[in-house]
Amino acid sequence: MEDKMFTGFGTGNFSETEAGGTKKETIEYLYKISSDKFKNNVVKMGIPEENSIGVSTKDIRKLAKKIGVSQSLSNELWATGYHEAKLLSVLIADISMINFAYIDRLMKDVASWDLCDHICKNLIVKMPNYEHLIFEWCDDSRTYYKRAAYCLIATTVVHNKNLATETIDKYLYLIKSYADEDRPHVKKAISWALREIGKKDFCCQEKAIILAHEFCESSSRNLAWIGKDALRELETLVSVKERSRLITSNSKMGKQD
């Protein structure tokens, strides 16, 4: 049931002085729609219990749409330290007010893969000239900076329909050069980036499969894991007329083709 103090959210943007617009009211509402189930899920990701409220990402997205853009509230929510408040903070941030120094401050606070991906997908890829971060972070010693580099590759390949072959080849080179990684959240992001490259078209699929097989034949356990994980999807890709990108033949749409 919707909280009365959020009844003004239907209009989109609002000032912090309006109903439901304060940090205190927002946190209270998050607690109201929280559950032990989702709190346990957050804690399992490694977020301290005291920093978890227990709200699903789906509900956080719904709330963000009601709030609209509010950079001042975004800043206040991030500063609370609550995981869910940080996710919401990213979703309501004003991209026109964000620079790379701001992104770096956020990244230093990241302690989970989902928050890392939220920042990449909802903020970084909307910034002009963000691509340099891929090359800066691809071999970063910090877990979520390095994951971010490959999350950005995956997101860029999906959304940039006019990505040059030269750029794709550079991404494949980065994957080949820095994929020997034992941290699970980084390994999974590298596999993800490789799979998304392979879905671009049949030429990219072939390049991705060749690299994945090269990883499988490596003496490195980490590379072998990434190669096998990527191949499970790469080798099933097909073209369907409803999609511009390749999809797995194991999907409902792929089976119908």
XYZ file of C-alpha atoms in Angstrom:
257
model
C 0.000 0.000 0.000
C 1.369 3.403 -0.964
C 2.497 5.694 1.817
C 0.395 8.881 2.035
C 3.462 11.070 2.214
C 4.383 9.912 -1.309
C 1.072 10.793 -2.974
C 2.667 13.750 -4.750
C 5.145 11.603 -6.670
C 2.970 11.125 -9.727
C 4.030 14.425 -11.278
C 7.720 13.530 -11.643
C 10.191 16.158 -10.371
C 9.577 17.837 -7.032
C 11.477 19.988 -4.577
C 12.861 18.614 -1.341
C 10.292 20.639 0.626
C 7.318 18.894 -0.960
C 5.612 15.819 0.460
C 7.938 12.869 0.401
C 10.886 14.924 -0.739
C 13.168 14.832 2.285
C 15.902 12.356 3.084
C 14.180 11.411 6.333
C 10.847 10.680 4.632
C 12.522 8.724 1.853
C 14.412 6.486 4.271
C 11.245 5.986 6.329
C 9.402 4.921 3.187
C 12.169 2.485 2.231
C 11.866 0.901 5.661
C 8.099 0.707 5.260
C 8.367 -1.329 2.039
C 11.309 -3.432 3.231
C 11.312 -7.153 3.977
C 13.614 -9.601 5.721
C 13.843 -11.602 2.497
C 15.476 -8.785 0.566
C 17.582 -7.731 3.533
C 19.023 -11.232 3.715
C 19.779 -11.080 -0.025
C 21.696 -7.833 0.435
C 23.632 -9.155 3.421
C 24.594 -12.251 1.396
C 26.281 -9.942 -1.108
C 28.597 -8.786 1.646
C 26.835 -5.580 2.652
C 26.927 -5.143 6.461
C 23.507 -5.681 8.037
C 23.544 -2.203 9.554
C 23.864 -0.742 6.042
C 20.975 -2.744 4.617
C 17.280 -1.857 4.664
C 15.914 -4.724 2.576
C 14.131 -3.353 -0.500
C 14.003 -5.001 -3.926
C 15.649 -3.284 -6.882
C 12.271 -3.334 -8.633
C 10.692 -1.291 -5.835
C 13.657 1.074 -5.756
C 13.220 1.705 -9.488
C 9.511 2.389 -9.014
C 10.295 4.882 -6.267
C 12.958 6.580 -8.402
C 10.407 7.156 -11.176
C 8.041 8.777 -8.697
C 10.739 11.018 -7.281
C 12.233 12.119 -10.578
C 15.574 13.930 -10.813
C 16.916 15.509 -7.639
C 20.674 15.862 -7.262
C 20.498 17.363 -3.765
C 18.367 14.459 -2.507
C 20.658 12.067 -4.360
C 23.663 13.442 -2.461
C 21.865 13.151 0.861
C 20.727 9.588 0.229
C 24.222 8.468 -0.760
C 25.640 9.941 2.449
C 23.309 7.802 4.604
C 25.434 4.730 3.880
C 22.402 2.513 3.286
C 22.829 0.222 0.300
C 19.305 0.748 -0.993
C 19.575 4.508 -0.518
C 22.725 4.487 -2.651
C 20.947 2.567 -5.406
C 18.130 5.116 -5.301
C 20.659 7.940 -5.210
C 22.135 6.783 -8.510
C 18.720 6.515 -10.155
C 17.609 10.057 -9.271
C 20.942 11.780 -9.897
C 21.063 14.719 -12.307
C 23.489 13.653 -15.028
C 23.999 17.278 -16.093
C 25.576 18.018 -12.703
C 27.930 15.032 -12.608
C 31.607 14.962 -13.575
C 34.307 12.290 -13.455
C 35.588 13.443 -10.056
C 32.085 12.838 -8.692
C 32.011 9.358 -10.253
C 35.351 8.540 -8.654
C 33.999 9.539 -5.238
C 31.043 7.218 -5.723
C 33.202 4.346 -6.911
C 35.388 4.564 -3.817
C 32.311 3.736 -1.734
C 31.154 0.778 -3.826
C 31.156 -2.578 -2.043
C 28.822 -4.676 -4.214
C 28.468 -5.696 -7.842
C 24.922 -4.347 -8.194
C 25.824 -0.829 -7.076
C 28.848 -0.906 -9.385
C 26.634 -1.867 -12.325
C 24.024 0.749 -11.408
C 26.629 3.496 -11.563
C 27.930 2.248 -14.897
C 24.545 1.781 -16.588
C 22.685 4.765 -15.175
C 25.383 7.400 -14.860
C 28.714 6.743 -16.550
C 27.432 5.666 -19.975
C 25.326 8.837 -20.133
C 28.393 11.060 -19.734
C 30.273 12.444 -22.738
C 33.658 10.829 -23.412
C 33.273 8.212 -20.701
C 35.095 5.573 -22.758
C 38.507 6.524 -21.355
C 37.436 4.992 -18.043
C 37.342 1.560 -19.702
C 41.033 1.825 -20.545
C 41.941 3.387 -17.188
C 40.133 0.765 -15.088
C 40.582 -2.436 -17.130
C 43.513 -3.559 -14.970
C 42.730 -1.627 -11.789
C 43.693 -3.375 -8.560
C 40.399 -2.306 -6.964
C 37.703 -4.931 -7.498
C 34.788 -2.751 -8.492
C 36.783 -0.329 -10.604
C 37.972 -3.270 -12.676
C 34.482 -4.774 -12.804
C 33.204 -1.378 -13.935
C 35.531 -1.381 -16.951
C 33.999 -4.607 -18.266
C 30.475 -3.618 -17.283
C 31.022 -0.480 -19.387
C 32.236 -2.593 -22.321
C 29.148 -4.803 -22.106
C 26.784 -1.842 -21.809
C 28.472 0.104 -24.610
C 28.357 -2.824 -27.026
C 24.651 -3.351 -26.327
C 23.543 0.252 -26.729
C 25.916 1.720 -29.307
C 24.649 0.320 -32.596
C 27.340 2.150 -34.598
C 30.342 0.948 -32.638
C 33.341 0.722 -34.961
C 35.065 -2.612 -35.597
C 38.301 -1.004 -34.429
C 36.716 -0.251 -31.050
C 35.390 -3.792 -30.704
C 38.872 -5.123 -31.445
C 40.329 -2.846 -28.760
C 37.832 -4.210 -26.250
C 38.748 -7.770 -27.189
C 42.410 -6.870 -26.734
C 41.684 -5.542 -23.229
C 39.807 -8.726 -22.364
C 42.645 -10.870 -23.693
C 45.287 -8.833 -21.858
C 43.692 -8.514 -18.428
C 41.311 -11.455 -18.033
C 43.528 -13.601 -15.775
C 41.539 -12.607 -12.723
C 40.503 -14.649 -9.694
C 37.937 -12.303 -8.128
C 34.460 -13.731 -8.901
C 32.731 -10.389 -9.492
C 35.442 -9.358 -11.946
C 35.580 -12.724 -13.744
C 31.827 -12.665 -14.272
C 31.984 -9.144 -15.697
C 34.740 -10.140 -18.140
C 32.674 -13.105 -19.333
C 29.661 -10.805 -19.631
C 31.623 -8.312 -21.761
C 32.890 -11.096 -24.034
C 29.378 -12.496 -24.498
C 27.884 -9.099 -25.301
C 30.574 -8.508 -27.913
C 29.699 -11.876 -29.453
C 26.034 -10.916 -29.691
C 26.723 -7.898 -31.879
C 26.844 -9.885 -35.131
C 28.223 -13.129 -36.544
C 31.656 -11.600 -37.182
C 31.937 -10.522 -33.555
C 30.579 -13.876 -32.426
C 33.408 -15.625 -34.267
C 36.027 -13.346 -32.700
C 34.574 -13.857 -29.225
C 34.420 -17.636 -29.646
C 38.030 -17.783 -30.828
C 39.168 -15.837 -27.760
C 37.000 -17.938 -25.438
C 38.524 -21.148 -26.821
C 41.974 -19.639 -26.360
C 41.106 -19.050 -22.705
C 39.835 -22.627 -22.339
C 43.149 -23.970 -23.587
C 45.131 -21.828 -21.165
C 46.864 -23.287 -18.134
C 45.233 -20.548 -16.056
C 42.165 -21.696 -14.126
C 40.787 -18.193 -14.205
C 41.017 -17.890 -17.986
C 39.602 -21.392 -18.439
C 36.607 -20.508 -16.259
C 35.901 -17.326 -18.228
C 36.255 -19.138 -21.538
C 33.883 -21.960 -20.567
C 31.372 -19.569 -19.037
C 31.306 -17.387 -22.162
C 31.101 -20.323 -24.583
C 27.951 -21.663 -22.946
C 26.123 -18.734 -24.511
C 28.373 -17.735 -27.414
C 28.034 -21.095 -29.147
C 24.229 -20.970 -29.016
C 23.732 -17.563 -30.666
C 21.334 -17.176 -33.577
C 19.843 -14.329 -35.566
C 16.139 -13.495 -35.344
C 14.375 -10.850 -37.393
C 12.888 -9.153 -34.328
C 16.323 -8.331 -32.894
C 19.282 -6.401 -34.257
C 21.638 -8.430 -32.052
C 22.120 -12.180 -31.852
C 20.317 -14.080 -29.107
C 20.711 -17.532 -27.628
C 18.823 -20.364 -29.258
C 17.919 -21.479 -25.736
C 15.657 -18.460 -25.305
C 11.946 -18.552 -26.118
C 12.403 -16.247 -29.115
C 15.500 -18.136 -30.255
C 13.644 -21.448 -30.222
C 10.816 -20.041 -32.320
C 13.096 -18.853 -35.105
